[in-house]
Amino acid sequence: MSTTTARRAADYDGHRITVSADDGTPIAVRTFGADDAHLTVVFAHGHCLRAESWSFLRDQLLRHWGTVVGVADGVGGYSGTVVGGADGVSGYSVGEADVRMVFYDHRGHGESGVAHPSTYTIDQLGHDLDAVLRSVVPTGPIILIGHSMGAMVTLAYSRLFPATIGTRVVGVGLIAGAANGITEVGLGRFLNRRAVNSLQVAVRRAPRLMQASKRLSRRIFEPIAREANMGTRRTNPRMVAVAAAMMNDTPLLTMSTFLASLMTFDETASLHRLGGIPALVLAGSADIVVPFAHSVVLASHLAGSELVRLEGAGHSVHLERAEEVALSIVALVDRVIAAMQGHGPGYATAS
């Protein structure tokens, strides 16, 4: 295989790396783009998903950054509503060599290793994200993009590593995320500590029986999951199948143990740390897992945010409406680059 062919294959499928978390848990990472790119965008996936949940969005972004892209304004096919935020930046573009993308699987998900259930918390995922950044993006400015639980990890990271915000981390994207209260509205209302504890005990005591029960109940739960994660518009069956496969492949121990951390999650007090950098807050109007009201609250606490509502989209908005979400991320990158230029060459260079 020629060097050029190998490079094209790697660019298409990514460069695979295994990062060791602080407790030794292996974290599976894939990178796209040059190691010396001017800017790195890091993606954190949601609960019961994996890095591949970004695949449709990644393909859209590769199309943008594989040639030359500018801001989302004026690009055909965009039907999201910009509810509020900073004015768009026009006239600036970035090319393939300027942006690198990093995707990884949380512990207990996808190709990453399993760990002790006591480590299945949002805070631990924040430390895992730090391990990924230290290993894969040791220098240069970073934009963090998180979906659902991944958005929560981004918020926790800003509290755990505040010195990086505005120095290393120069922008954030919070997709279908929440700062707190996921048990107050939406499907989260059906979660309670007693039910979650009972599920966790059952999984630990009879894992084979529970896994068999999970397989038998797929026919019941898959249509429910489809309605919960997809919106009101007709959805590509392949996207539905991809989402269902990732959820079905997630170990029951992972699925059940993270629920406790999700139920008690509250980062409202730390939102101010992100207020000084460009932010994208995006969600679907038909999200019944983390309703759009949560995004409104997030955006209200972030001075530099742009709030985008995609009509008819559900919780898996990045799967359903990958092209539109990609355009919003491109616009965020443009805003970040403009802000970096405004602060001079020394901005966001701390290691």
Short mmCIF file of C-alpha atoms in Angstrom, two decimals:
data_model
loop_
_atom_site.label_atom_id
_atom_site.label_comp_id
_atom_site.label_asym_id
_atom_site.label_seq_id
_atom_site.Cartn_x
_atom_site.Cartn_y
_atom_site.Cartn_z
CA MET A 1 0.00 0.00 0.00
CA SER A 2 1.42 3.39 -0.97
CA THR A 3 1.92 6.13 1.60
CA THR A 4 -0.76 8.24 -0.11
CA THR A 5 -3.28 5.35 -0.09
CA ALA A 6 -2.53 4.60 3.57
CA ARG A 7 -3.02 8.24 4.47
CA ARG A 8 -6.35 8.40 2.65
CA ALA A 9 -7.52 5.23 4.41
CA ALA A 10 -6.50 6.65 7.78
CA ASP A 11 -8.20 9.93 7.02
CA TYR A 12 -11.41 8.05 6.19
CA ASP A 13 -11.41 5.62 9.14
CA GLY A 14 -9.32 7.64 11.57
CA HIS A 15 -6.15 6.88 13.48
CA ARG A 16 -6.88 4.48 16.36
CA ILE A 17 -5.23 5.15 19.71
CA THR A 18 -5.66 3.60 23.15
CA VAL A 19 -5.30 6.00 26.08
CA SER A 20 -4.83 4.77 29.63
CA ALA A 21 -7.09 6.50 32.14
CA ASP A 22 -5.61 7.44 35.50
CA ASP A 23 -6.82 4.14 37.01
CA GLY A 24 -5.51 2.13 34.04
CA THR A 25 -8.83 1.69 32.20
CA PRO A 26 -8.15 1.63 28.43
CA ILE A 27 -9.99 4.36 26.52
CA ALA A 28 -10.45 3.82 22.78
CA VAL A 29 -9.81 6.96 20.71
CA ARG A 30 -9.98 7.78 17.01
CA THR A 31 -8.54 10.94 15.50
CA PHE A 32 -9.12 12.57 12.12
CA GLY A 33 -6.80 15.25 10.76
CA ALA A 34 -3.24 16.38 11.22
CA ASP A 35 -1.57 16.22 14.63
CA ASP A 36 -0.31 19.77 14.12
CA ALA A 37 -3.74 21.22 13.31
CA HIS A 38 -4.37 24.71 14.63
CA LEU A 39 -7.55 23.64 16.43
CA THR A 40 -8.85 20.32 17.80
CA VAL A 41 -12.53 19.47 18.26
CA VAL A 42 -13.17 16.68 20.79
CA PHE A 43 -16.48 14.81 20.84
CA ALA A 44 -17.98 13.08 23.92
CA HIS A 45 -20.93 10.75 23.27
CA GLY A 46 -24.04 10.03 25.30
CA HIS A 47 -25.17 7.30 27.68
CA CYS A 48 -25.40 3.83 26.11
CA LEU A 49 -23.85 5.07 22.87
CA ARG A 50 -20.26 5.11 21.57
CA ALA A 51 -17.98 7.22 19.40
CA GLU A 52 -19.66 5.82 16.28
CA SER A 53 -22.82 7.71 17.24
CA TRP A 54 -21.02 10.72 15.72
CA SER A 55 -20.37 8.94 12.39
CA PHE A 56 -23.05 10.69 10.33
CA LEU A 57 -22.07 14.07 11.76
CA ARG A 58 -18.38 13.27 11.30
CA ASP A 59 -18.95 12.53 7.61
CA GLN A 60 -20.63 15.90 7.20
CA LEU A 61 -17.78 17.71 8.94
CA LEU A 62 -15.18 15.86 6.87
CA ARG A 63 -16.96 17.13 3.76
CA HIS A 64 -16.76 20.68 5.11
CA TRP A 65 -13.21 20.60 6.37
CA GLY A 66 -11.91 18.35 3.61
CA THR A 67 -12.11 21.36 1.27
CA VAL A 68 -12.82 24.82 2.56
CA VAL A 69 -15.67 25.87 4.80
CA GLY A 70 -17.00 29.16 6.00
CA VAL A 71 -19.79 30.04 8.40
CA ALA A 72 -23.19 28.40 8.21
CA ASP A 73 -24.93 31.55 7.00
CA GLY A 74 -26.25 31.16 3.50
CA VAL A 75 -25.60 27.42 3.24
CA GLY A 76 -28.55 25.66 1.67
CA GLY A 77 -30.61 23.11 3.58
CA TYR A 78 -30.29 24.63 7.04
CA SER A 79 -33.66 24.68 8.81
CA GLY A 80 -32.69 25.22 12.43
CA THR A 81 -33.80 28.32 14.29
CA VAL A 82 -31.16 30.44 15.96
CA VAL A 83 -33.00 31.44 19.11
CA GLY A 84 -30.39 33.75 20.54
CA GLY A 85 -26.67 34.44 20.85
CA ALA A 86 -23.77 36.27 19.34
CA ASP A 87 -23.84 37.52 15.78
CA GLY A 88 -22.34 35.19 13.21
CA VAL A 89 -18.83 35.82 11.95
CA SER A 90 -18.57 36.18 8.21
CA GLY A 91 -15.71 36.11 5.79
CA TYR A 92 -13.45 33.62 7.61
CA SER A 93 -12.83 30.04 6.53
CA VAL A 94 -10.79 27.11 7.74
CA GLY A 95 -9.31 24.29 5.73
CA GLU A 96 -8.54 20.61 6.24
CA ALA A 97 -5.13 21.23 7.81
CA ASP A 98 -6.54 23.61 10.41
CA VAL A 99 -9.03 21.35 12.22
CA ARG A 100 -8.48 17.98 13.84
CA MET A 101 -11.32 15.85 15.25
CA VAL A 102 -11.05 13.44 18.20
CA PHE A 103 -13.70 10.86 19.11
CA TYR A 104 -13.53 8.42 22.02
CA ASP A 105 -15.60 5.82 23.88
CA HIS A 106 -16.40 6.38 27.55
CA ARG A 107 -15.34 3.63 29.94
CA GLY A 108 -17.77 0.74 29.81
CA HIS A 109 -18.91 1.79 26.33
CA GLY A 110 -17.91 0.70 22.84
CA GLU A 111 -14.29 -0.41 22.50
CA SER A 112 -13.11 1.13 25.78
CA GLY A 113 -12.46 -1.10 28.77
CA VAL A 114 -14.82 -1.97 31.58
CA ALA A 115 -14.00 -0.79 35.08
CA HIS A 116 -15.27 -1.14 38.62
CA PRO A 117 -18.90 0.04 38.84
CA SER A 118 -17.92 2.57 41.52
CA THR A 119 -16.08 4.51 38.79
CA TYR A 120 -19.15 4.82 36.56
CA THR A 121 -19.82 8.46 37.42
CA ILE A 122 -19.90 11.72 35.49
CA ASP A 123 -16.95 13.05 37.51
CA GLN A 124 -14.85 10.02 36.56
CA LEU A 125 -15.74 10.59 32.91
CA GLY A 126 -14.50 14.16 33.36
CA HIS A 127 -11.15 12.78 34.54
CA ASP A 128 -11.13 10.34 31.60
CA LEU A 129 -11.67 13.27 29.23
CA ASP A 130 -8.67 14.99 30.83
CA ALA A 131 -6.59 11.84 30.25
CA VAL A 132 -7.59 11.83 26.58
CA LEU A 133 -6.69 15.50 26.19
CA ARG A 134 -3.33 15.08 27.92
CA SER A 135 -2.42 12.13 25.74
CA VAL A 136 -3.90 13.02 22.37
CA VAL A 137 -4.09 16.84 22.44
CA PRO A 138 -1.20 17.89 24.69
CA THR A 139 -0.99 21.41 23.23
CA GLY A 140 -3.12 23.88 21.34
CA PRO A 141 -6.70 25.16 21.58
CA ILE A 142 -9.62 22.74 21.99
CA ILE A 143 -13.36 22.85 21.42
CA LEU A 144 -15.37 20.32 23.44
CA ILE A 145 -18.59 18.96 21.93
CA GLY A 146 -20.83 16.73 24.05
CA HIS A 147 -24.14 15.02 23.39
CA SER A 148 -26.50 14.26 26.30
CA MET A 149 -24.31 12.61 28.97
CA GLY A 150 -21.32 13.85 26.98
CA ALA A 151 -22.55 17.41 27.46
CA MET A 152 -22.74 16.72 31.19
CA VAL A 153 -19.16 15.43 31.10
CA THR A 154 -18.12 18.71 29.47
CA LEU A 155 -19.78 20.68 32.28
CA ALA A 156 -18.16 18.50 34.95
CA TYR A 157 -14.79 18.90 33.24
CA SER A 158 -15.08 22.69 33.47
CA ARG A 159 -15.48 22.39 37.25
CA LEU A 160 -12.76 19.78 37.71
CA PHE A 161 -10.22 21.60 35.51
CA PRO A 162 -11.19 25.29 35.63
CA ALA A 163 -7.71 26.51 34.64
CA THR A 164 -8.18 25.04 31.15
CA ILE A 165 -11.29 27.07 30.35
CA GLY A 166 -10.36 30.01 28.16
CA THR A 167 -6.76 28.81 27.86
CA ARG A 168 -6.89 25.30 26.38
CA VAL A 169 -10.66 24.98 26.03
CA VAL A 170 -11.77 27.89 23.84
CA GLY A 171 -15.27 26.79 22.90
CA VAL A 172 -17.98 24.28 23.83
CA GLY A 173 -20.94 22.64 22.14
CA LEU A 174 -23.71 21.26 24.34
CA ILE A 175 -26.08 19.07 22.32
CA ALA A 176 -29.29 17.78 23.94
CA GLY A 177 -27.70 18.50 27.31
CA ALA A 178 -28.78 19.63 30.75
CA ALA A 179 -27.15 21.23 33.79
CA ASN A 180 -29.46 19.50 36.27
CA GLY A 181 -32.96 18.23 36.91
CA ILE A 182 -33.21 15.46 34.34
CA THR A 183 -35.70 13.64 36.58
CA GLU A 184 -38.04 16.64 36.69
CA VAL A 185 -39.26 16.73 33.09
CA GLY A 186 -39.35 14.31 30.15
CA LEU A 187 -38.79 10.57 30.42
CA GLY A 188 -36.46 11.16 33.36
CA ARG A 189 -39.54 11.62 35.54
CA PHE A 190 -39.87 7.83 35.58
CA LEU A 191 -36.45 7.44 37.18
CA ASN A 192 -36.27 7.19 40.95
CA ARG A 193 -33.53 6.04 43.27
CA ARG A 194 -35.39 2.97 44.51
CA ALA A 195 -36.05 1.67 40.99
CA VAL A 196 -32.47 2.33 39.86
CA ASN A 197 -31.01 0.67 42.96
CA SER A 198 -33.22 -2.38 42.41
CA LEU A 199 -32.06 -2.61 38.80
CA GLN A 200 -28.41 -2.36 39.79
CA VAL A 201 -28.79 -5.10 42.43
CA ALA A 202 -30.51 -7.37 39.91
CA VAL A 203 -27.78 -6.82 37.32
CA ARG A 204 -25.02 -7.61 39.83
CA ARG A 205 -26.72 -10.70 41.27
CA ALA A 206 -28.07 -12.27 38.10
CA PRO A 207 -26.23 -10.76 35.12
CA ARG A 208 -26.93 -13.65 32.73
CA LEU A 209 -30.63 -13.69 33.53
CA MET A 210 -30.88 -9.93 33.15
CA GLN A 211 -28.99 -10.02 29.83
CA ALA A 212 -31.36 -12.73 28.57
CA SER A 213 -34.30 -10.62 29.70
CA LYS A 214 -32.85 -7.66 27.84
CA ARG A 215 -32.63 -9.69 24.63
CA LEU A 216 -36.20 -10.95 24.98
CA SER A 217 -37.53 -7.46 25.57
CA ARG A 218 -35.81 -5.82 22.58
CA ARG A 219 -38.93 -6.12 20.44
CA ILE A 220 -40.82 -4.16 23.08
CA PHE A 221 -38.19 -1.58 23.92
CA GLU A 222 -36.74 -0.82 20.49
CA PRO A 223 -39.91 0.94 19.25
CA ILE A 224 -40.04 2.89 22.53
CA ALA A 225 -36.36 3.83 22.20
CA ARG A 226 -36.99 4.92 18.62
CA GLU A 227 -39.79 7.23 19.72
CA ALA A 228 -37.72 8.57 22.62
CA ASN A 229 -34.56 9.28 20.65
CA MET A 230 -35.91 10.23 17.23
CA GLY A 231 -38.19 13.16 16.53
CA THR A 232 -41.39 13.67 14.59
CA ARG A 233 -39.89 13.73 11.09
CA ARG A 234 -39.33 10.63 8.97
CA THR A 235 -35.93 9.20 9.94
CA ASN A 236 -33.49 7.20 7.85
CA PRO A 237 -33.98 3.53 8.91
CA ARG A 238 -30.20 3.05 8.87
CA MET A 239 -29.81 5.73 11.52
CA VAL A 240 -32.46 4.07 13.68
CA ALA A 241 -30.70 0.71 13.28
CA VAL A 242 -27.31 2.20 14.21
CA ALA A 243 -28.72 3.81 17.36
CA ALA A 244 -30.55 0.64 18.39
CA ALA A 245 -27.45 -1.52 17.84
CA MET A 246 -25.30 0.73 20.04
CA MET A 247 -27.87 0.70 22.84
CA ASN A 248 -28.30 -3.08 22.63
CA ASP A 249 -24.54 -3.64 22.71
CA THR A 250 -24.08 -1.57 25.87
CA PRO A 251 -23.55 -3.85 28.91
CA LEU A 252 -26.41 -3.76 31.41
CA LEU A 253 -23.94 -2.95 34.18
CA THR A 254 -22.84 0.17 32.30
CA MET A 255 -26.40 1.15 31.49
CA SER A 256 -27.70 0.77 35.04
CA THR A 257 -24.75 2.05 37.05
CA PHE A 258 -24.42 5.41 35.29
CA LEU A 259 -28.10 6.15 35.98
CA ALA A 260 -27.41 7.07 39.61
CA SER A 261 -24.87 9.71 38.58
CA LEU A 262 -27.22 11.07 35.91
CA MET A 263 -30.09 11.35 38.38
CA THR A 264 -28.11 13.46 40.87
CA PHE A 265 -26.19 15.50 38.29
CA ASP A 266 -26.15 19.24 38.99
CA GLU A 267 -23.56 21.60 37.52
CA THR A 268 -25.63 24.78 37.66
CA ALA A 269 -23.13 26.43 40.00
CA SER A 270 -20.23 25.84 37.60
CA LEU A 271 -21.85 27.17 34.41
CA HIS A 272 -20.30 30.59 34.96
CA ARG A 273 -16.90 29.09 34.17
CA LEU A 274 -17.97 28.68 30.53
CA GLY A 275 -19.59 32.10 30.21
CA GLY A 276 -16.55 33.78 28.71
CA ILE A 277 -16.01 31.51 25.69
CA PRO A 278 -18.09 30.88 22.55
CA ALA A 279 -20.69 28.17 23.07
CA LEU A 280 -23.26 26.32 21.00
CA VAL A 281 -26.36 25.03 22.78
CA LEU A 282 -28.40 22.88 20.41
CA ALA A 283 -31.35 20.51 20.82
CA GLY A 284 -34.46 19.24 19.09
CA SER A 285 -37.93 20.56 19.78
CA ALA A 286 -39.30 16.99 20.01
CA ASP A 287 -36.71 15.70 22.51
CA ILE A 288 -38.67 13.89 25.26
CA VAL A 289 -35.55 12.49 26.97
CA VAL A 290 -33.93 15.86 27.74
CA PRO A 291 -36.57 18.41 26.71
CA PHE A 292 -35.56 21.64 24.98
CA ALA A 293 -36.31 23.62 28.15
CA HIS A 294 -33.00 22.34 29.55
CA SER A 295 -31.14 23.93 26.63
CA VAL A 296 -32.90 27.24 27.24
CA VAL A 297 -31.63 27.19 30.83
CA LEU A 298 -28.10 26.32 29.71
CA ALA A 299 -27.98 29.12 27.17
CA SER A 300 -29.33 31.65 29.67
CA HIS A 301 -26.25 31.04 31.85
CA LEU A 302 -23.71 31.26 29.03
CA ALA A 303 -23.10 34.80 27.79
CA GLY A 304 -21.27 33.66 24.67
CA SER A 305 -23.81 31.06 23.62
CA GLU A 306 -25.89 30.60 20.50
CA LEU A 307 -29.09 28.65 21.12
CA VAL A 308 -30.27 26.52 18.20
CA ARG A 309 -33.60 24.66 18.13
CA LEU A 310 -34.12 22.06 15.40
CA GLU A 311 -37.83 21.68 14.81
CA GLY A 312 -39.13 18.12 14.99
CA ALA A 313 -35.80 16.61 16.06
CA GLY A 314 -35.56 14.20 18.98
CA HIS A 315 -32.85 13.35 21.48
CA SER A 316 -30.53 11.80 18.87
CA VAL A 317 -30.51 15.07 16.97
CA HIS A 318 -26.89 14.56 15.83
CA LEU A 319 -27.98 11.35 14.09
CA GLU A 320 -31.31 12.59 12.72
CA ARG A 321 -30.16 15.97 11.49
CA ALA A 322 -26.42 15.51 11.04
CA GLU A 323 -26.11 18.09 8.25
CA GLU A 324 -27.78 20.85 10.23
CA VAL A 325 -25.88 20.06 13.43
CA ALA A 326 -22.64 20.07 11.41
CA LEU A 327 -23.39 23.54 10.07
CA SER A 328 -23.91 24.82 13.61
CA ILE A 329 -20.58 23.30 14.69
CA VAL A 330 -18.84 24.87 11.68
CA ALA A 331 -20.29 28.23 12.73
CA LEU A 332 -19.06 27.66 16.30
CA VAL A 333 -15.56 26.94 15.01
CA ASP A 334 -15.64 30.16 13.00
CA ARG A 335 -16.66 32.13 16.08
CA VAL A 336 -13.91 30.54 18.14
CA ILE A 337 -11.27 31.31 15.51
CA ALA A 338 -12.44 34.91 15.29
CA ALA A 339 -12.24 35.21 19.10
CA MET A 340 -8.74 33.72 19.10
CA GLN A 341 -7.61 36.20 16.44
CA GLY A 342 -8.99 39.01 18.54
CA HIS A 343 -6.92 37.94 21.54
CA GLY A 344 -3.65 37.72 19.62
CA PRO A 345 -1.21 34.86 18.93
CA GLY A 346 -0.62 34.02 22.60
CA TYR A 347 -4.24 33.01 23.21
CA ALA A 348 -4.97 29.37 24.09
CA THR A 349 -1.42 28.10 23.83
CA ALA A 350 -0.96 26.85 27.39
CA SER A 351 -0.11 23.16 27.67
#
